[in-house]
């Protein structure tokens, strides 16, 4: 039973264009959503989060949108850069504890020069 | 530099042997976590600890054990009872239970 689903295993985008990474969830108890970025042979790094009471959060080139009625969130990267090429994990948090953090399987983003 | 150190980066063991993965942090974080990543899979929580001398099982704790005797250290033992131990293991910490995680660079364990 996957509570957090990233249905696209991979995404390829041209440098300078927008990258849109999607995430769906089934658990209505999630009160935060987080995105992590992971390069090969390294640990993930925290990128951006959004509270379940918000519908948008922006940090520089990264914006996360949340549609609670559709149980869907997306990460927009504008403009995309080759250094953004990595695996992006969506995660849902409930109960206020990282012990209740559920990760999706990740989407591998490739940004081509 | 503050951070999380996992050692070694690669570890090889024979089936039937227990093996302990090291995780040390100098971030002064209270909470520490162990995750496992398999190819094409998300991160799955093995164990976590919110304070010294206390820890809780995650989703896939069977075949693993941990200790938290010091704030800085959270070693993970992969026992011979773990049926599929070959994986990429990630240690993480957070300043509080509801704060984003800081990850180490992982240990790739191969058991043959």
CSV table of C-alpha atoms in Angstrom, one decimal:
chain,number,residue,atom,x,y,z
A,1,UNK,CA,0.0,0.0,0.0
A,2,UNK,CA,1.8,3.1,-1.3
A,3,UNK,CA,0.8,6.1,0.6
A,4,UNK,CA,3.0,8.4,-1.5
A,5,UNK,CA,3.2,7.7,-5.2
A,6,UNK,CA,5.6,9.2,-7.8
A,7,UNK,CA,4.3,7.6,-11.0
A,8,UNK,CA,7.0,8.9,-13.3
A,9,UNK,CA,10.3,7.1,-12.7
A,10,UNK,CA,12.1,9.5,-14.9
A,11,UNK,CA,11.8,12.9,-16.6
A,12,UNK,CA,14.0,14.6,-19.2
A,13,UNK,CA,13.9,18.3,-19.7
A,14,UNK,CA,15.9,20.8,-21.8
A,15,UNK,CA,18.0,23.3,-19.9
A,16,UNK,CA,16.2,26.6,-19.3
A,17,UNK,CA,12.7,25.0,-19.5
A,18,UNK,CA,10.4,24.1,-16.7
A,19,UNK,CA,10.6,20.8,-14.8
A,20,UNK,CA,7.4,19.5,-13.2
A,21,UNK,CA,7.7,16.6,-10.9
A,22,UNK,CA,4.4,15.1,-9.7
A,23,UNK,CA,3.4,13.3,-6.5
A,24,UNK,CA,0.1,11.7,-5.4
A,25,UNK,CA,-0.8,10.6,-1.9
A,26,UNK,CA,-3.6,8.6,-0.3
A,27,UNK,CA,-3.1,9.4,3.4
A,28,UNK,CA,-5.4,12.3,4.5
A,29,UNK,CA,-3.5,12.6,7.7
A,30,UNK,CA,-0.3,14.1,6.2
A,31,UNK,CA,0.2,17.6,7.6
A,32,UNK,CA,3.4,18.4,5.8
A,33,UNK,CA,5.0,17.4,2.5
A,34,UNK,CA,8.7,17.6,1.7
A,35,UNK,CA,10.8,17.2,-1.3
A,36,UNK,CA,14.4,15.8,-1.1
A,37,UNK,CA,17.0,15.8,-3.9
A,38,UNK,CA,19.5,13.0,-4.2
A,39,UNK,CA,22.7,12.7,-6.3
A,40,UNK,CA,24.2,9.3,-6.9
A,41,UNK,CA,26.2,7.8,-4.0
A,42,UNK,CA,25.2,10.7,-1.7
A,43,UNK,CA,22.5,11.1,0.9
A,44,UNK,CA,19.3,13.1,0.0
A,45,UNK,CA,19.2,16.8,0.9
A,46,UNK,CA,16.1,18.6,1.9
A,47,UNK,CA,14.8,21.0,-0.8
A,48,UNK,CA,11.5,22.5,0.1
A,49,UNK,CA,8.4,21.7,2.1
A,50,UNK,CA,4.7,22.7,2.3
A,51,UNK,CA,2.2,22.6,5.0
A,52,UNK,CA,-1.1,20.9,4.3
A,53,UNK,CA,-2.9,24.2,5.0
A,54,UNK,CA,-1.1,26.0,2.2
A,55,UNK,CA,-1.4,25.6,-1.5
A,56,UNK,CA,1.9,27.0,-2.6
A,57,UNK,CA,5.4,27.5,-1.3
A,58,UNK,CA,8.2,29.1,-3.3
A,59,UNK,CA,12.0,29.2,-2.7
A,60,UNK,CA,14.0,30.7,-5.5
A,61,UNK,CA,13.7,28.5,-8.6
A,62,UNK,CA,11.6,25.9,-6.7
A,63,UNK,CA,7.9,26.0,-6.1
A,64,UNK,CA,5.7,23.4,-4.7
A,65,UNK,CA,2.0,23.3,-5.3
A,66,UNK,CA,-0.5,21.4,-3.2
A,67,UNK,CA,-4.0,20.4,-4.4
A,68,UNK,CA,-5.6,18.8,-1.3
A,69,UNK,CA,-8.9,17.9,-3.0
A,70,UNK,CA,-7.0,15.9,-5.6
A,71,UNK,CA,-4.4,14.7,-3.1
A,72,UNK,CA,-1.7,15.8,-5.5
A,73,UNK,CA,1.4,17.9,-5.2
A,74,UNK,CA,4.0,19.0,-7.7
A,75,UNK,CA,7.4,20.5,-7.7
A,76,UNK,CA,8.2,23.1,-10.3
A,77,UNK,CA,11.8,24.0,-11.2
A,78,UNK,CA,12.2,27.1,-13.3
A,79,UNK,CA,14.5,27.5,-15.1
A,80,UNK,CA,16.0,24.0,-15.1
A,81,UNK,CA,19.7,23.7,-14.9
A,82,UNK,CA,22.0,20.7,-15.6
A,83,UNK,CA,23.0,20.7,-11.9
A,84,UNK,CA,19.3,19.9,-11.1
A,85,UNK,CA,19.8,16.4,-12.6
A,86,UNK,CA,19.2,14.1,-9.6
A,87,UNK,CA,16.5,11.9,-8.1
A,88,UNK,CA,13.7,13.8,-6.4
A,89,UNK,CA,11.8,12.2,-3.6
A,90,UNK,CA,8.4,13.4,-2.4
A,91,UNK,CA,7.5,12.6,1.2
A,92,UNK,CA,4.5,13.0,3.4
A,93,UNK,CA,4.7,13.6,7.2
A,94,UNK,CA,2.0,13.0,9.7
A,95,UNK,CA,1.8,13.2,13.5
A,96,UNK,CA,4.5,15.9,13.7
A,97,UNK,CA,7.4,13.3,13.8
A,98,UNK,CA,9.9,12.4,11.2
A,99,UNK,CA,9.4,8.8,12.4
A,100,UNK,CA,6.1,9.1,10.4
A,101,UNK,CA,7.7,10.3,7.2
A,102,UNK,CA,6.7,8.3,4.2
A,103,UNK,CA,8.7,8.5,1.0
A,104,UNK,CA,7.7,8.0,-2.6
A,105,UNK,CA,9.9,5.9,-4.9
A,106,UNK,CA,11.5,9.0,-6.6
A,107,UNK,CA,11.7,10.5,-10.0
A,108,UNK,CA,15.0,10.8,-11.8
A,109,UNK,CA,15.3,14.2,-13.5
A,110,UNK,CA,17.7,14.7,-16.3
A,111,UNK,CA,18.3,18.3,-17.5
A,112,UNK,CA,20.0,18.3,-20.9
A,113,UNK,CA,22.2,21.2,-21.9
B,1,UNK,CA,32.2,21.2,9.3
B,2,UNK,CA,29.1,19.9,10.9
B,3,UNK,CA,27.5,16.8,9.4
B,4,UNK,CA,26.8,13.1,9.5
B,5,UNK,CA,29.5,10.6,8.9
B,6,UNK,CA,28.7,7.1,7.8
B,7,UNK,CA,31.5,4.6,7.6
B,8,UNK,CA,32.5,2.6,5.7
B,9,UNK,CA,31.2,3.7,2.3
B,10,UNK,CA,31.2,0.1,1.0
B,11,UNK,CA,31.0,-3.0,3.1
B,12,UNK,CA,31.1,-6.6,2.1
B,13,UNK,CA,30.1,-9.5,4.3
B,14,UNK,CA,29.4,-13.2,4.1
B,15,UNK,CA,25.9,-14.5,4.7
B,16,UNK,CA,25.3,-15.5,8.3
B,17,UNK,CA,27.5,-12.8,9.8
B,18,UNK,CA,26.3,-9.8,11.8
B,19,UNK,CA,27.6,-6.5,10.6
B,20,UNK,CA,27.5,-3.0,12.3
B,21,UNK,CA,27.2,0.2,10.3
B,22,UNK,CA,28.5,3.3,11.9
B,23,UNK,CA,26.7,6.7,12.1
B,24,UNK,CA,28.1,9.7,13.9
B,25,UNK,CA,26.8,13.3,13.9
B,26,UNK,CA,28.3,16.5,15.2
B,27,UNK,CA,25.2,18.6,14.6
B,28,UNK,CA,24.0,18.3,18.2
B,29,UNK,CA,20.7,16.9,16.8
B,30,UNK,CA,18.5,15.0,19.2
B,31,UNK,CA,16.8,12.7,16.7
B,32,UNK,CA,18.5,10.1,14.5
B,33,UNK,CA,17.2,7.7,11.9
B,34,UNK,CA,18.2,4.7,9.8
B,35,UNK,CA,16.7,4.2,6.4
B,36,UNK,CA,17.2,1.5,3.7
B,37,UNK,CA,17.0,2.2,0.0
B,38,UNK,CA,16.7,-0.6,-2.6
B,39,UNK,CA,16.9,0.0,-6.4
B,40,UNK,CA,13.8,1.7,-7.7
B,41,UNK,CA,12.4,2.1,-4.2
B,42,UNK,CA,11.8,4.9,-1.8
B,43,UNK,CA,13.5,5.2,1.5
B,44,UNK,CA,12.1,2.9,4.2
B,45,UNK,CA,12.5,3.6,7.9
B,46,UNK,CA,14.3,0.9,9.9
B,47,UNK,CA,14.7,2.5,13.4
B,48,UNK,CA,14.7,5.9,14.8
B,49,UNK,CA,15.7,7.5,18.1
B,50,UNK,CA,14.4,10.8,19.5
B,51,UNK,CA,16.6,10.9,22.6
B,52,UNK,CA,19.6,9.0,24.1
B,53,UNK,CA,18.8,5.6,25.4
B,54,UNK,CA,15.5,5.4,23.5
B,55,UNK,CA,14.6,4.2,20.1
B,56,UNK,CA,11.5,3.0,18.1
B,57,UNK,CA,11.0,0.5,15.4
B,58,UNK,CA,10.3,1.7,11.9
B,59,UNK,CA,8.4,0.0,9.1
B,60,UNK,CA,11.1,-2.7,8.5
B,61,UNK,CA,12.9,-3.3,11.8
B,62,UNK,CA,13.0,-7.1,11.6
B,63,UNK,CA,16.5,-8.4,11.4
B,64,UNK,CA,18.1,-5.1,12.6
B,65,UNK,CA,19.1,-3.8,16.0
B,66,UNK,CA,20.3,-0.3,17.1
B,67,UNK,CA,21.7,1.4,20.2
B,68,UNK,CA,21.8,5.0,21.3
B,69,UNK,CA,24.2,5.3,24.1
B,70,UNK,CA,25.5,8.7,23.1
B,71,UNK,CA,23.7,11.6,21.4
B,72,UNK,CA,26.3,11.7,18.6
B,73,UNK,CA,26.2,8.0,17.7
B,74,UNK,CA,23.5,5.6,16.4
B,75,UNK,CA,25.0,2.4,15.1
B,76,UNK,CA,22.9,-0.1,13.2
B,77,UNK,CA,23.5,-3.9,13.3
B,78,UNK,CA,22.3,-6.0,10.5
B,79,UNK,CA,21.9,-9.4,11.9
B,80,UNK,CA,21.9,-12.8,10.2
B,81,UNK,CA,18.1,-12.8,10.6
B,82,UNK,CA,17.7,-10.1,8.0
B,83,UNK,CA,16.7,-12.0,4.9
B,84,UNK,CA,17.7,-9.5,2.3
B,85,UNK,CA,20.5,-7.4,3.8
B,86,UNK,CA,22.1,-6.2,0.6
B,87,UNK,CA,21.1,-2.6,0.2
B,88,UNK,CA,22.1,1.1,0.5
B,89,UNK,CA,21.8,2.2,4.1
B,90,UNK,CA,21.3,5.9,5.0
B,91,UNK,CA,21.6,7.5,8.4
B,92,UNK,CA,19.9,10.8,9.1
B,93,UNK,CA,19.4,13.2,12.0
B,94,UNK,CA,17.1,16.1,12.8
B,95,UNK,CA,17.2,18.9,15.3
B,96,UNK,CA,13.7,18.0,16.4
B,97,UNK,CA,11.2,15.3,15.6
B,98,UNK,CA,9.3,17.5,13.2
B,99,UNK,CA,12.4,19.1,11.5
B,100,UNK,CA,13.7,18.2,8.0
B,101,UNK,CA,16.3,15.4,7.9
B,102,UNK,CA,20.0,15.8,7.4
B,103,UNK,CA,21.4,12.6,5.7
B,104,UNK,CA,24.8,11.0,5.7
B,105,UNK,CA,26.3,9.8,2.4
B,106,UNK,CA,25.3,6.2,3.0
B,107,UNK,CA,26.9,2.8,3.3
B,108,UNK,CA,26.4,0.2,0.6
B,109,UNK,CA,26.3,-3.2,2.1
B,110,UNK,CA,26.7,-6.3,0.0
B,111,UNK,CA,26.1,-9.7,1.5
B,112,UNK,CA,27.1,-12.8,-0.4
